[in-house]
Coordinates of C-alpha atoms and ligand atoms in Angstrom, one line a residue:
M117 CA -15.4 -11.1 0.3
S118 CA -12.0 -9.7 -0.6
E119 CA -8.8 -11.7 -0.4
V120 CA -5.9 -11.1 2.0
H121 CA -2.5 -11.8 0.4
V122 CA 0.3 -12.2 2.9
I123 CA 3.4 -11.7 1.0
D124 CA 5.9 -13.6 3.2
H125 CA 8.9 -13.9 0.9
P126 CA 12.0 -14.5 3.0
L127 CA 13.6 -11.2 1.8
I128 CA 10.5 -9.3 2.9
Q129 CA 10.4 -11.1 6.3
H130 CA 14.1 -10.4 6.9
K131 CA 13.7 -6.7 6.1
L132 CA 10.5 -6.4 8.1
T133 CA 12.2 -7.8 11.2
H134 CA 14.8 -5.0 11.0
L135 CA 12.1 -2.5 10.5
R136 CA 10.4 -3.6 13.7
K137 CA 13.5 -3.3 15.9
E138 CA 13.3 -0.2 18.1
D139 CA 17.0 0.7 17.5
T140 CA 16.5 1.0 13.7
G141 CA 17.0 4.7 12.9
A142 CA 15.0 6.9 10.5
K143 CA 17.5 6.5 7.6
E144 CA 17.5 2.7 7.7
F145 CA 13.8 2.7 8.4
R146 CA 13.1 4.7 5.2
E147 CA 15.4 2.5 3.2
L148 CA 13.8 -0.7 4.4
T149 CA 10.3 0.6 3.8
D150 CA 11.3 1.5 0.3
E151 CA 12.8 -1.9 -0.4
I152 CA 9.9 -3.8 1.0
A153 CA 7.5 -1.7 -1.0
T154 CA 9.4 -2.6 -4.2
L155 CA 9.4 -6.3 -3.4
M156 CA 5.7 -6.2 -2.5
A157 CA 4.8 -4.3 -5.7
Y158 CA 6.2 -7.3 -7.6
E159 CA 3.5 -9.5 -6.1
V160 CA 0.7 -6.9 -6.1
T161 CA 1.2 -6.6 -9.9
R162 CA 1.5 -10.4 -10.5
D163 CA -1.9 -10.6 -12.4
L164 CA -1.4 -7.6 -14.7
P165 CA -2.7 -8.6 -18.1
L166 CA -0.2 -9.2 -20.9
K167 CA -0.5 -9.0 -24.7
E168 CA 1.6 -10.5 -27.4
I169 CA 3.6 -8.3 -29.8
D170 CA 5.8 -9.2 -32.8
I171 CA 9.5 -8.7 -32.2
K172 CA 12.7 -9.4 -34.0
T173 CA 15.6 -11.0 -32.0
P174 CA 19.1 -11.1 -33.5
V175 CA 18.2 -14.7 -34.6
T176 CA 14.6 -14.7 -35.8
E177 CA 11.2 -13.1 -35.7
T178 CA 8.9 -14.1 -32.9
T179 CA 6.0 -13.0 -30.7
A180 CA 6.6 -12.1 -27.0
K181 CA 4.6 -10.7 -24.1
V182 CA 4.4 -7.1 -22.8
I183 CA 2.1 -5.6 -20.2
S184 CA -1.1 -4.6 -22.1
G185 CA -1.2 -0.9 -21.4
K186 CA -2.8 -1.2 -18.0
K187 CA -2.9 2.2 -16.3
L188 CA -2.0 2.2 -12.7
A189 CA -1.8 4.8 -9.9
V190 CA -0.3 4.7 -6.5
V191 CA -2.1 6.5 -3.8
P192 CA -0.4 7.0 -0.4
I193 CA -2.5 7.9 2.6
L194 CA -0.6 10.8 4.2
R195 CA 1.7 10.9 5.9
A196 CA 3.2 7.5 6.4
G197 CA 2.1 6.1 3.0
L198 CA 4.5 8.5 1.4
G199 CA 7.3 6.2 2.5
M200 CA 6.1 3.4 0.2
V201 CA 5.6 5.4 -3.0
D202 CA 9.1 5.5 -4.4
G203 CA 9.5 1.7 -3.9
V204 CA 6.4 1.0 -6.0
V205 CA 7.1 3.6 -8.6
D206 CA 10.6 2.2 -9.1
L207 CA 9.0 -0.9 -10.4
I208 CA 6.1 0.8 -12.3
P209 CA 7.6 4.0 -13.6
T210 CA 4.5 4.9 -15.6
A211 CA 2.2 4.9 -12.6
K212 CA 0.8 8.2 -11.6
V213 CA 0.7 9.2 -8.0
G214 CA -2.4 10.6 -6.2
H215 CA -2.4 11.8 -2.5
I216 CA -5.0 11.6 0.2
G217 CA -4.9 13.0 3.7
L218 CA -7.5 12.6 6.5
Y219 CA -7.9 13.7 10.1
R220 CA -10.4 12.7 12.7
D221 CA -12.8 15.4 13.7
P222 CA -12.3 15.7 17.5
D223 CA -16.0 16.2 18.2
S224 CA -17.8 13.9 15.8
L225 CA -14.8 11.5 15.5
E226 CA -15.7 11.2 11.8
P227 CA -12.8 11.1 9.3
V228 CA -12.5 14.3 7.4
E229 CA -10.5 14.7 4.1
Y230 CA -8.1 17.6 4.3
Y231 CA -6.3 16.9 1.0
C232 CA -7.0 14.9 -2.0
K233 CA -5.4 15.2 -5.4
M234 CA -6.0 12.3 -7.8
P235 CA -4.9 11.7 -11.5
T236 CA -7.5 13.3 -13.7
D237 CA -8.2 10.0 -15.4
I238 CA -8.8 8.1 -12.1
E239 CA -11.7 6.2 -13.6
A240 CA -9.4 4.6 -16.1
R241 CA -6.7 3.6 -13.6
E242 CA -6.3 0.7 -11.2
L243 CA -5.3 2.1 -7.9
I244 CA -2.8 0.8 -5.3
V245 CA -3.6 2.6 -2.1
V246 CA -0.7 2.4 0.3
D247 CA -0.3 2.9 4.1
P248 CA 2.3 1.0 6.1
M249 CA 0.0 0.1 9.0
L250 CA -3.5 -1.3 8.9
A251 CA -4.5 -0.9 12.5
T252 CA -8.2 -0.2 13.4
G253 CA -8.9 0.2 9.7
G254 CA -10.8 3.5 10.2
T255 CA -8.5 5.7 8.1
A256 CA -8.1 3.1 5.3
E257 CA -11.9 2.5 5.2
A258 CA -12.5 6.3 4.9
A259 CA -9.7 6.8 2.4
L260 CA -11.0 4.1 0.2
E261 CA -14.5 5.5 0.4
F262 CA -13.2 8.9 -0.7
V263 CA -11.3 7.6 -3.7
K264 CA -14.3 5.5 -4.8
K265 CA -16.4 8.7 -4.7
R266 CA -14.0 10.3 -7.1
G267 CA -14.5 7.5 -9.6
A268 CA -12.0 4.8 -8.8
S269 CA -13.4 1.3 -9.1
K270 CA -10.5 -1.0 -9.3
I271 CA -8.5 -0.7 -6.1
R272 CA -6.0 -2.7 -4.2
F273 CA -4.8 -1.9 -0.6
M274 CA -1.2 -2.5 0.3
C275 CA 0.4 -2.2 3.8
L276 CA 3.4 -3.6 5.6
V277 CA 1.7 -4.8 8.8
A278 CA -2.0 -5.5 9.4
A279 CA -3.9 -6.1 12.6
P280 CA -6.7 -8.7 12.4
E281 CA -9.2 -6.0 13.6
G282 CA -8.2 -3.7 10.6
I283 CA -8.5 -6.6 8.1
E284 CA -11.9 -7.5 9.3
R285 CA -13.2 -3.9 9.2
L286 CA -11.8 -3.3 5.7
Q287 CA -13.2 -6.6 4.4
V288 CA -16.7 -5.7 5.7
A289 CA -16.6 -2.1 4.4
H290 CA -14.9 -2.8 1.1
P291 CA -15.4 -6.5 0.1
D292 CA -14.3 -5.6 -3.5
I293 CA -10.8 -4.5 -2.4
D294 CA -8.0 -7.1 -1.9
I295 CA -5.5 -6.5 0.9
Y296 CA -1.8 -7.1 0.4
T297 CA 0.4 -7.2 3.6
A298 CA 3.8 -8.4 4.6
A299 CA 2.5 -9.6 8.0
V300 CA -0.6 -10.1 10.0
D301 CA 0.2 -9.3 13.6
E302 CA -1.4 -10.5 16.8
K303 CA -3.7 -7.6 17.9
L304 CA -4.2 -4.0 18.6
N305 CA -3.3 -2.7 22.1
D306 CA -5.3 -0.3 24.2
H307 CA -3.8 2.7 22.3
A308 CA -4.7 1.3 18.9
Y309 CA -1.1 0.4 18.2
I310 CA -0.4 -2.9 16.5
E311 CA 1.3 -5.6 18.6
P312 CA 4.1 -6.5 18.1
G313 CA 4.1 -4.0 15.3
L314 CA 6.8 -1.4 14.7
G315 CA 5.5 1.6 16.5
D316 CA 4.4 4.8 14.8
A317 CA 5.4 4.3 11.2
G318 CA 5.1 8.1 10.3
D319 CA 7.3 9.1 13.2
R320 CA 9.9 6.5 12.5
L321 CA 10.0 7.3 8.8
Y322 CA 10.5 11.0 9.4
G323 CA 12.3 11.1 12.7
T324 CA 9.6 13.1 14.4
K325 CA 9.7 11.3 17.8
Ligands
LIG35 N1 -0.3 3.5 13.1 C1 1.0 3.3 13.2 O1 1.9 3.9 12.7 N2 1.4 2.2 14.0 C2 0.5 1.4 14.7 O2 0.9 0.5 15.4 C3 -0.9 1.7 14.5 C4 -1.2 2.8 13.7

């Protein structure tokens, strides 16, 4: 079974509270999402392998640690996931960025991929798939399935707010993928919105409501 990492650093909790407030406008919402994504990326990458290299300080020669060439990629699920990309890439500038977009077929209700562009060396990269809200888990489950089909095998999923229902679904469907979230909220409401949540993350990021 995968692990759920709740990254509840005080700075993240403080920013998340402002993100939740209904009177937070799109500009501030984008800035807060970006900042939280950076702070979370710090924890998500905590176990990156290190190697020792020889260096010379002004005083003496020594060995010191650097990240051992691990290749990463950030993959936002369109559209709301885009709001988290810059925050992660600020911390990991060598990460490549893949994109995936899905819609639900109105007749079959099955998720259909409408866009997918991944780094060509996806098999060699560890992926951080990002989407602010893990609600029912349907979109995340399908997106993770699609990136696995393209060759990704080491994947982490990072969101800002998760519902217990979405966590359970993702853990059953993808027991190999750890989930990183800033909060686990109470439940989904009848419209599949997370409660208390923060509303529609895409609309709030892009001012489309
Ligand atoms: N997507 C959102 O943006 N918000 C929710 O509460 C649920 C899904």
